[in-house]
PDB file of N, CA and C in Angstrom:
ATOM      1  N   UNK A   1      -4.392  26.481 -22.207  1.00  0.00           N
ATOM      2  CA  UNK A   1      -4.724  25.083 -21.962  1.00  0.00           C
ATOM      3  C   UNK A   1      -3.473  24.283 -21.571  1.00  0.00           C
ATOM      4  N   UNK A   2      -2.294  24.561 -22.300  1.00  0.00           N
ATOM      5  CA  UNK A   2      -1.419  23.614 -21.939  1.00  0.00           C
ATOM      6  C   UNK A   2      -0.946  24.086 -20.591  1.00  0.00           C
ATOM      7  N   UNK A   3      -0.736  24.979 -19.657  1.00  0.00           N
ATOM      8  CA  UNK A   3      -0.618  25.655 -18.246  1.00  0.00           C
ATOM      9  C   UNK A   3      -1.532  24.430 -17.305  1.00  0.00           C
ATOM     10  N   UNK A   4      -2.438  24.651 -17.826  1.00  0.00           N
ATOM     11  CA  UNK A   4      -3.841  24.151 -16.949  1.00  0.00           C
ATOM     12  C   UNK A   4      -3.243  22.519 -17.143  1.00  0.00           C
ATOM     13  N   UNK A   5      -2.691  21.687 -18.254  1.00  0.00           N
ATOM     14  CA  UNK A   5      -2.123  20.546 -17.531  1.00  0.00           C
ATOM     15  C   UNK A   5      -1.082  20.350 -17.574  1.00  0.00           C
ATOM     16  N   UNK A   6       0.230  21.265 -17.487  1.00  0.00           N
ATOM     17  CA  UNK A   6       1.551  21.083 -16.718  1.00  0.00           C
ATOM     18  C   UNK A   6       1.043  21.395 -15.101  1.00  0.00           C
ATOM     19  N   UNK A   7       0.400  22.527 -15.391  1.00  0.00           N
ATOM     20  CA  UNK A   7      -0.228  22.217 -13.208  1.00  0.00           C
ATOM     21  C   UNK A   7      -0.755  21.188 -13.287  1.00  0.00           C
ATOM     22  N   UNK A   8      -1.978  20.438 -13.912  1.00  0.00           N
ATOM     23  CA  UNK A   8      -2.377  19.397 -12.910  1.00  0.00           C
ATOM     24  C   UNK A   8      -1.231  18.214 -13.263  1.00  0.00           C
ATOM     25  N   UNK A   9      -0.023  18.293 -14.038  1.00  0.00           N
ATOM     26  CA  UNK A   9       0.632  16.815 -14.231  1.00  0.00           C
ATOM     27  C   UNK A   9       1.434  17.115 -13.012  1.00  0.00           C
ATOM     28  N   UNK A  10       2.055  18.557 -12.221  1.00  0.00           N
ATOM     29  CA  UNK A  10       2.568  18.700 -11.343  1.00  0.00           C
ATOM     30  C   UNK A  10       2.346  18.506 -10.165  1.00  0.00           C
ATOM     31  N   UNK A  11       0.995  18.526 -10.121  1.00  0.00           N
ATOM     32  CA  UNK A  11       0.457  18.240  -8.858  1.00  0.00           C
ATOM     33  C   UNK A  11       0.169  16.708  -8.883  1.00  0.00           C
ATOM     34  N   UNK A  12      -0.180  16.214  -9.878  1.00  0.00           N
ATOM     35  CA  UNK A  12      -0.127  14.737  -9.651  1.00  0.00           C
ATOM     36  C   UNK A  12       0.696  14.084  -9.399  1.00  0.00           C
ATOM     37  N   UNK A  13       2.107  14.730 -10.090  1.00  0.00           N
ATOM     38  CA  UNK A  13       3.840  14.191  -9.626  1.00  0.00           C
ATOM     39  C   UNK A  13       3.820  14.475  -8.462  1.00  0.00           C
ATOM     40  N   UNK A  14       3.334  14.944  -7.592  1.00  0.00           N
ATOM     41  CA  UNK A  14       3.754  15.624  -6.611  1.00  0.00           C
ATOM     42  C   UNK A  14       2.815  14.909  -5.246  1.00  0.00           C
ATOM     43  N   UNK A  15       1.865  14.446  -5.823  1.00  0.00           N
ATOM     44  CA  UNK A  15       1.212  13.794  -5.147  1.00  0.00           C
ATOM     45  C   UNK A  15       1.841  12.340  -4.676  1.00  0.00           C
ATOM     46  N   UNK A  16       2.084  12.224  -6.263  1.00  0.00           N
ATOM     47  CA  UNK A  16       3.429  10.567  -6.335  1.00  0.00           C
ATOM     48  C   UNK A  16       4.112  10.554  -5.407  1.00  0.00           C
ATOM     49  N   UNK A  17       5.090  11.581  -5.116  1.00  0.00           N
ATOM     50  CA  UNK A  17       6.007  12.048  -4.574  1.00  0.00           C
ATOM     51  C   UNK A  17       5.473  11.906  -3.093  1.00  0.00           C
ATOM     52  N   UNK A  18       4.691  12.366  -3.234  1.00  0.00           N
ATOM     53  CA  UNK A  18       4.508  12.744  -1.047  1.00  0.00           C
ATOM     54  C   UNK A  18       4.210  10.825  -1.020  1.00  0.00           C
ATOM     55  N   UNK A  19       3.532  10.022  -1.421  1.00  0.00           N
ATOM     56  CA  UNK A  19       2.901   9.052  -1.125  1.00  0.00           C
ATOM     57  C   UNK A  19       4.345   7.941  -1.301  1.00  0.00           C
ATOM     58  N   UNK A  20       5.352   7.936  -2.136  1.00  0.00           N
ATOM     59  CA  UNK A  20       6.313   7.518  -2.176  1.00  0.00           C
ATOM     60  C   UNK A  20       7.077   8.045  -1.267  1.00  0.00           C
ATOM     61  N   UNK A  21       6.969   8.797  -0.874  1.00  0.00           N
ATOM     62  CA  UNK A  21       7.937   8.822   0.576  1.00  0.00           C
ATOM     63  C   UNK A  21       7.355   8.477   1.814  1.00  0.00           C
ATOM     64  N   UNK A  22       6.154   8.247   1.902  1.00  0.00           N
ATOM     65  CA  UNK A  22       4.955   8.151   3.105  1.00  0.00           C
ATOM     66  C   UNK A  22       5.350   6.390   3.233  1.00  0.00           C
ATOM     67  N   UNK A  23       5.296   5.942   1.987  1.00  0.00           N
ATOM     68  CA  UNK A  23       5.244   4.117   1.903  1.00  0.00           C
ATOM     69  C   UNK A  23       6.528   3.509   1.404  1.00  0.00           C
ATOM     70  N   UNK A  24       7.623   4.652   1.113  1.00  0.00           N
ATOM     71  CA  UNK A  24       9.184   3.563   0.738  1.00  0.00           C
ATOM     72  C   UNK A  24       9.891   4.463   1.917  1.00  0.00           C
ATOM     73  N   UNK A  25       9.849   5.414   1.904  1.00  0.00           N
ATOM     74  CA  UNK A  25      11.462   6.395   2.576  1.00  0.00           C
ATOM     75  C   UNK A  25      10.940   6.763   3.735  1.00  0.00           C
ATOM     76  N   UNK A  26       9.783   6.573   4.284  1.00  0.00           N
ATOM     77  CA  UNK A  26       9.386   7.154   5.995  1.00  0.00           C
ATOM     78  C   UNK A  26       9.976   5.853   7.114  1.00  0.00           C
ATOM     79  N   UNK A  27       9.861   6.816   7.970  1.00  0.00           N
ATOM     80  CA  UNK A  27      10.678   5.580   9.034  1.00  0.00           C
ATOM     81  C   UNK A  27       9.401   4.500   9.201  1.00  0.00           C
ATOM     82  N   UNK A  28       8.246   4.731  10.045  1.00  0.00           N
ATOM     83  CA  UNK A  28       7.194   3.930   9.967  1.00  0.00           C
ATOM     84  C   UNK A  28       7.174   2.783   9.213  1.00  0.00           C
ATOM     85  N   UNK A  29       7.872   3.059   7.598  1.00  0.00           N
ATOM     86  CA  UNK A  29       7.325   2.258   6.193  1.00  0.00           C
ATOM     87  C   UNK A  29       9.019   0.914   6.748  1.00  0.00           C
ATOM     88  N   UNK A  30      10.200   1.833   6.957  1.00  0.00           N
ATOM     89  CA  UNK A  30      11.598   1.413   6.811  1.00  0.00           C
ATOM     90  C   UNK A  30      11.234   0.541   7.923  1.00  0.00           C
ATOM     91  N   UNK A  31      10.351   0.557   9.196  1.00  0.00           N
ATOM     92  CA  UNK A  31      10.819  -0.422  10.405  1.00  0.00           C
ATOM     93  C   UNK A  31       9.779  -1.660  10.151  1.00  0.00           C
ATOM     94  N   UNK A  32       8.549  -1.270   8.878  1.00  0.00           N
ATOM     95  CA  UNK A  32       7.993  -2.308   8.443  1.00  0.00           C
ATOM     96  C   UNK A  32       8.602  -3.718   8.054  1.00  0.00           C
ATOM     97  N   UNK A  33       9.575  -2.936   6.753  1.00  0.00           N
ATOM     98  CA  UNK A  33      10.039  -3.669   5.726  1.00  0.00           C
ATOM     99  C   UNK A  33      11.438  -4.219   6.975  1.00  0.00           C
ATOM    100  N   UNK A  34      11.989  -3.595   7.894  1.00  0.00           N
ATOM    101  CA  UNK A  34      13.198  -4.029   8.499  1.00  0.00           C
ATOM    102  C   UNK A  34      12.292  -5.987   9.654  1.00  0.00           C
ATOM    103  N   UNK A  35      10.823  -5.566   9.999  1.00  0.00           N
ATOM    104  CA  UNK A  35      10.256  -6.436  10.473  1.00  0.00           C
ATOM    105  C   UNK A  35       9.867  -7.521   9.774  1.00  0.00           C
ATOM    106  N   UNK A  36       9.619  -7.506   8.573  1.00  0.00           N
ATOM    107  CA  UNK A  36       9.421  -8.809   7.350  1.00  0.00           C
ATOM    108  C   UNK A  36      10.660  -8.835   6.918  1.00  0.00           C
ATOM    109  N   UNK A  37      11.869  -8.241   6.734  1.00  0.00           N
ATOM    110  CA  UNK A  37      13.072  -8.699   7.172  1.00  0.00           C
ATOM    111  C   UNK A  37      13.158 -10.359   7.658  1.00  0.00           C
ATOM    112  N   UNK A  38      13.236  -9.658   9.351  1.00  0.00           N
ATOM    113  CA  UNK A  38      13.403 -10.340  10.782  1.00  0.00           C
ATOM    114  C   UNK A  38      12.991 -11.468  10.481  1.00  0.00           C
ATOM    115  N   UNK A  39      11.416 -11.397   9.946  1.00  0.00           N
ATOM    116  CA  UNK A  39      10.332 -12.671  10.011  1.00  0.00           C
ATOM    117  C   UNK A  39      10.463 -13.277   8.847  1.00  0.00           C
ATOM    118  N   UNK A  40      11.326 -13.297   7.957  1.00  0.00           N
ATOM    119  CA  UNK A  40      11.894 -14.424   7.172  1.00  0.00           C
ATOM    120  C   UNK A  40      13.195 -14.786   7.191  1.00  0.00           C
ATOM    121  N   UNK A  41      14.396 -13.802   8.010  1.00  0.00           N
ATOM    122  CA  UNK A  41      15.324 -14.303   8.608  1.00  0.00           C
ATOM    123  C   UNK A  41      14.770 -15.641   9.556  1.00  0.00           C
ATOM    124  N   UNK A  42      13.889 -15.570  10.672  1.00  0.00           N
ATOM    125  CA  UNK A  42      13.602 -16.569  11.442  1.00  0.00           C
ATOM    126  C   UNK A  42      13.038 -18.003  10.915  1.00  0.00           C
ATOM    127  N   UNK A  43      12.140 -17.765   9.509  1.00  0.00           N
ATOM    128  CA  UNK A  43      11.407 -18.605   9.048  1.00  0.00           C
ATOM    129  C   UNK A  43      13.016 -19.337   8.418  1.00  0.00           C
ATOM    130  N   UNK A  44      13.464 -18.603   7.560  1.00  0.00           N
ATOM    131  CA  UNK A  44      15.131 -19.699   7.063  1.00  0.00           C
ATOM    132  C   UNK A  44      15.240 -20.401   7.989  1.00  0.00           C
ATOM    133  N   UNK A  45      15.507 -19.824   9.222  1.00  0.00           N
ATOM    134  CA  UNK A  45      16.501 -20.806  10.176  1.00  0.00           C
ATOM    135  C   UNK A  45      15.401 -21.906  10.950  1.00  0.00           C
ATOM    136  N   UNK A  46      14.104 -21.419  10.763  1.00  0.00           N
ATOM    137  CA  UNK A  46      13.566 -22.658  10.831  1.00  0.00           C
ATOM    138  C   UNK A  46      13.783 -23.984  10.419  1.00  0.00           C
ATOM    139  N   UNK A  47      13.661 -23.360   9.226  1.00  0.00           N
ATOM    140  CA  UNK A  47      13.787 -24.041   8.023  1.00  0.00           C
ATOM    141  C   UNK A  47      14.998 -25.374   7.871  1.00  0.00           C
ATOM    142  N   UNK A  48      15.843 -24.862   8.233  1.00  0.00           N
ATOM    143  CA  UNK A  48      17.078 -25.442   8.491  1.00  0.00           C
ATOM    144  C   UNK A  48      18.371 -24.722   7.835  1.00  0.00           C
ATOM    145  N   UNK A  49      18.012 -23.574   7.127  1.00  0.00           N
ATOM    146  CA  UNK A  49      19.227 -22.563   6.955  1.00  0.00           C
ATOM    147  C   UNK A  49      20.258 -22.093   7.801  1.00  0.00           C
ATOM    148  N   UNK A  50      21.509 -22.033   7.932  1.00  0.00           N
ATOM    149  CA  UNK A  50      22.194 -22.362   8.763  1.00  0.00           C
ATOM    150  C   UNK A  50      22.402 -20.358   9.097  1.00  0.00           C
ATOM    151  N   UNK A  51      23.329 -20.291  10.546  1.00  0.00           N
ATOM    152  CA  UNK A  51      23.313 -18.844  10.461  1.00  0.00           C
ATOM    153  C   UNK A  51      24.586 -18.589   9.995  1.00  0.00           C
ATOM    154  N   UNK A  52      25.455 -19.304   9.590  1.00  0.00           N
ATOM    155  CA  UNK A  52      26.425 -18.677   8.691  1.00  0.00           C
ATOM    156  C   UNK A  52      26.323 -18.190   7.214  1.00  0.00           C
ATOM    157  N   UNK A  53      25.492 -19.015   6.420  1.00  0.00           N
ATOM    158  CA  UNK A  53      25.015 -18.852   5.029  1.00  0.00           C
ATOM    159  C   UNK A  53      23.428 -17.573   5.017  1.00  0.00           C
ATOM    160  N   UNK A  54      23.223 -17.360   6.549  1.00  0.00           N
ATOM    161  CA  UNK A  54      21.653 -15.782   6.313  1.00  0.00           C
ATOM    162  C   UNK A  54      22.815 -15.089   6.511  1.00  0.00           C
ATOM    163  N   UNK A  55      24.003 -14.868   7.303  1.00  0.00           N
ATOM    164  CA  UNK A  55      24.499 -13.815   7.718  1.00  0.00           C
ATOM    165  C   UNK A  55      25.807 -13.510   6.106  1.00  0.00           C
ATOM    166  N   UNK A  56      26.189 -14.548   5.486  1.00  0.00           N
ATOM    167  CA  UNK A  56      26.787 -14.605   4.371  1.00  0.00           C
ATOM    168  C   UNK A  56      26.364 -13.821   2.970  1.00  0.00           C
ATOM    169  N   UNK A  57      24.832 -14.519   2.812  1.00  0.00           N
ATOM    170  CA  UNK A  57      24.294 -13.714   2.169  1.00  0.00           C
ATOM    171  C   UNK A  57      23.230 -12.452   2.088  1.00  0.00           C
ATOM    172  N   UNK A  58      23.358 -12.147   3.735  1.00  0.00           N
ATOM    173  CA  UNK A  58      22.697 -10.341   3.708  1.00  0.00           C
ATOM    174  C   UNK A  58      23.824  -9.943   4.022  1.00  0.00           C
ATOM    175  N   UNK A  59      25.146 -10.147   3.971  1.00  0.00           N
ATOM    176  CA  UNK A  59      26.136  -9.811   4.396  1.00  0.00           C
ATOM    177  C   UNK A  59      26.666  -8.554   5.583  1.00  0.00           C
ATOM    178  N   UNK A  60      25.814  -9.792   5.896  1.00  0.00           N
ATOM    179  CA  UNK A  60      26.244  -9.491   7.883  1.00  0.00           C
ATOM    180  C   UNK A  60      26.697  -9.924   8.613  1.00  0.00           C
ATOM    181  N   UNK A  61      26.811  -9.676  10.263  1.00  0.00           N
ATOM    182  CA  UNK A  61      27.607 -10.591  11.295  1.00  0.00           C
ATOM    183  C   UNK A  61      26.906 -11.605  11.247  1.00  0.00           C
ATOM    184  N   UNK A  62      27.091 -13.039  11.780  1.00  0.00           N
ATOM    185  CA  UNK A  62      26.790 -13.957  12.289  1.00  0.00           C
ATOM    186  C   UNK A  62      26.246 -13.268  13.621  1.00  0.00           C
ATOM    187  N   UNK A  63      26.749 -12.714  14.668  1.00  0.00           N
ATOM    188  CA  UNK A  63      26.354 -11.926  15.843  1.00  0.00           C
ATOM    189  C   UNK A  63      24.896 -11.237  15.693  1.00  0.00           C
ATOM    190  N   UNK A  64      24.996 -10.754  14.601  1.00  0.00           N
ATOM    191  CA  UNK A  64      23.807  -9.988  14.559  1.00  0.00           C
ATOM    192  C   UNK A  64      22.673 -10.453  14.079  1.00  0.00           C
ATOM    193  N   UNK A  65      22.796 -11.717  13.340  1.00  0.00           N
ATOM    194  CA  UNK A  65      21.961 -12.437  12.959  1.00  0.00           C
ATOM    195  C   UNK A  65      21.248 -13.348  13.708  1.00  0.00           C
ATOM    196  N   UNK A  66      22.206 -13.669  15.275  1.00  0.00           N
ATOM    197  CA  UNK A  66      21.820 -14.406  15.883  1.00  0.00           C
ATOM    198  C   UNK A  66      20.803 -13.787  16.907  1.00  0.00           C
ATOM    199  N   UNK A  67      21.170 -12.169  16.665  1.00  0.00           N
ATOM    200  CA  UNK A  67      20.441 -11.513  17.299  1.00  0.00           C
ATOM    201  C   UNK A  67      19.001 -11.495  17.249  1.00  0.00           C
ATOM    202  N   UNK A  68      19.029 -11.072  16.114  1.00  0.00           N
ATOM    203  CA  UNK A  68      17.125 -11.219  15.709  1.00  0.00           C
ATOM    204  C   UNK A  68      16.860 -12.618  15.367  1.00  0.00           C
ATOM    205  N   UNK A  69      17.574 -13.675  15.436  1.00  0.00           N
ATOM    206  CA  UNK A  69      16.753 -15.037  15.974  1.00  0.00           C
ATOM    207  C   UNK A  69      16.435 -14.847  17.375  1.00  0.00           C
ATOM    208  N   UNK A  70      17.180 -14.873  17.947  1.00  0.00           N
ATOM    209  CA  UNK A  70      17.002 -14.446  19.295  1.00  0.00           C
ATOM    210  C   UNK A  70      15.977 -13.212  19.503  1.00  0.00           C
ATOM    211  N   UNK A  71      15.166 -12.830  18.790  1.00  0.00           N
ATOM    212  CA  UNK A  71      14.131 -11.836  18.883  1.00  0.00           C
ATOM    213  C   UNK A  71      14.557 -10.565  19.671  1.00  0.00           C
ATOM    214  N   UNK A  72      15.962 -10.399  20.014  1.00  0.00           N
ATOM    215  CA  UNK A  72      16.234  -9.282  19.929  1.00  0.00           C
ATOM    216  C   UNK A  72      16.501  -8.163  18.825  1.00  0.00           C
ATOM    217  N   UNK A  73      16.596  -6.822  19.347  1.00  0.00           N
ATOM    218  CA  UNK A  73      16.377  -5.981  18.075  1.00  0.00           C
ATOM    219  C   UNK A  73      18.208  -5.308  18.023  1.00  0.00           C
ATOM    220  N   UNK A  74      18.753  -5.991  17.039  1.00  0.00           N
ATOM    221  CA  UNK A  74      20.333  -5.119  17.064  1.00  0.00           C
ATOM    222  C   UNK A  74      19.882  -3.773  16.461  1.00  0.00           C
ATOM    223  N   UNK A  75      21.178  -2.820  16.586  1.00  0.00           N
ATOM    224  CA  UNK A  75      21.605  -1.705  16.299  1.00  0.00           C
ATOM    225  C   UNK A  75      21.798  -2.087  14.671  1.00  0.00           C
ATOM    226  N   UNK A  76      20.983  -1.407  13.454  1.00  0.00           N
ATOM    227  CA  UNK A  76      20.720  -2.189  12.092  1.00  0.00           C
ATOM    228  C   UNK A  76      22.034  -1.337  11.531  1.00  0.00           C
ATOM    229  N   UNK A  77      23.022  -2.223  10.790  1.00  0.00           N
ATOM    230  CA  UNK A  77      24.491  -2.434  10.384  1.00  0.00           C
ATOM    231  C   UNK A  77      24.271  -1.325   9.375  1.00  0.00           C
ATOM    232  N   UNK A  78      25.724  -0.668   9.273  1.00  0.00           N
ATOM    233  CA  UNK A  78      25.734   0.612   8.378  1.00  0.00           C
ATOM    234  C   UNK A  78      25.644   0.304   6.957  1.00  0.00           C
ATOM    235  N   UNK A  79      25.057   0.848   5.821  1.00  0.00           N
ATOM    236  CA  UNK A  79      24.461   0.467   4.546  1.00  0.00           C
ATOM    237  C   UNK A  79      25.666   0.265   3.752  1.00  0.00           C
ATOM    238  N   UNK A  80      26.223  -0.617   3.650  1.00  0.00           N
ATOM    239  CA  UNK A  80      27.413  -1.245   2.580  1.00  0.00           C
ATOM    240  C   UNK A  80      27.262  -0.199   1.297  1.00  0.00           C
ATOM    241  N   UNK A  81      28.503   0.508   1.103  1.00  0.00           N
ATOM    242  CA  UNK A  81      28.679   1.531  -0.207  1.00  0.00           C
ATOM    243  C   UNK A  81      28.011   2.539  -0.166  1.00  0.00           C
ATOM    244  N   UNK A  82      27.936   2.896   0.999  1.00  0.00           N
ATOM    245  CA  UNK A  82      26.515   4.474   1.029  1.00  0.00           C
ATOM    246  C   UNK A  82      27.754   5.694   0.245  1.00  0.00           C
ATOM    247  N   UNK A  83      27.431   6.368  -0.195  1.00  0.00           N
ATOM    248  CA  UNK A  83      28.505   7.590  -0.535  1.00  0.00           C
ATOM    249  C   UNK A  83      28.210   8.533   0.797  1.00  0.00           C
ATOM    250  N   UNK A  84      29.665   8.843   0.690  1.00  0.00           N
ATOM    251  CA  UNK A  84      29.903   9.673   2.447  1.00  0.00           C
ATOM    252  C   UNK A  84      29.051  11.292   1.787  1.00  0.00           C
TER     253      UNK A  84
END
């Protein structure tokens, strides 16, 4: 009996697993979350947020920030502290 549910707790982890990478770590999911990004970068500067203080505190270029106001799509900046 206890076999019969370490397999099914494994397969349920495992299920976790595929679906957590399908909806946090797949590219599809990453260019989502990079697009609601964008679309509250734009809504700030609606707003009257200035682009020195969005680019200050996602700590990025000003350049690049002005970019995706400008509804262009930059080259997305290398991940601050990644381990090599």
């Amino acid at each position: 009996m206890d076999r019969r549910l370490n397999d099914a707790a494994g397969r349920l982890l495992l299920a976790l697993a595929v679906a957590l990478h399908r909806t946090v770590a797949g590219g599809p999911a990453r260019e989502r979350w990079q697009l609601r990004r964008n679309a509250a970068l734009r809504a700030a500067n609606r707003k009257g947020v200035p682009v020195a203080e969005l680019a200050a505190r996602l700590g990025l270029s000003e350049g690049w920030v002005r970019q995706v106001l400008n509804g262009r799509k930059p080259a997305e900046p290398p991940v601050i502290g990644e381990a090599a």
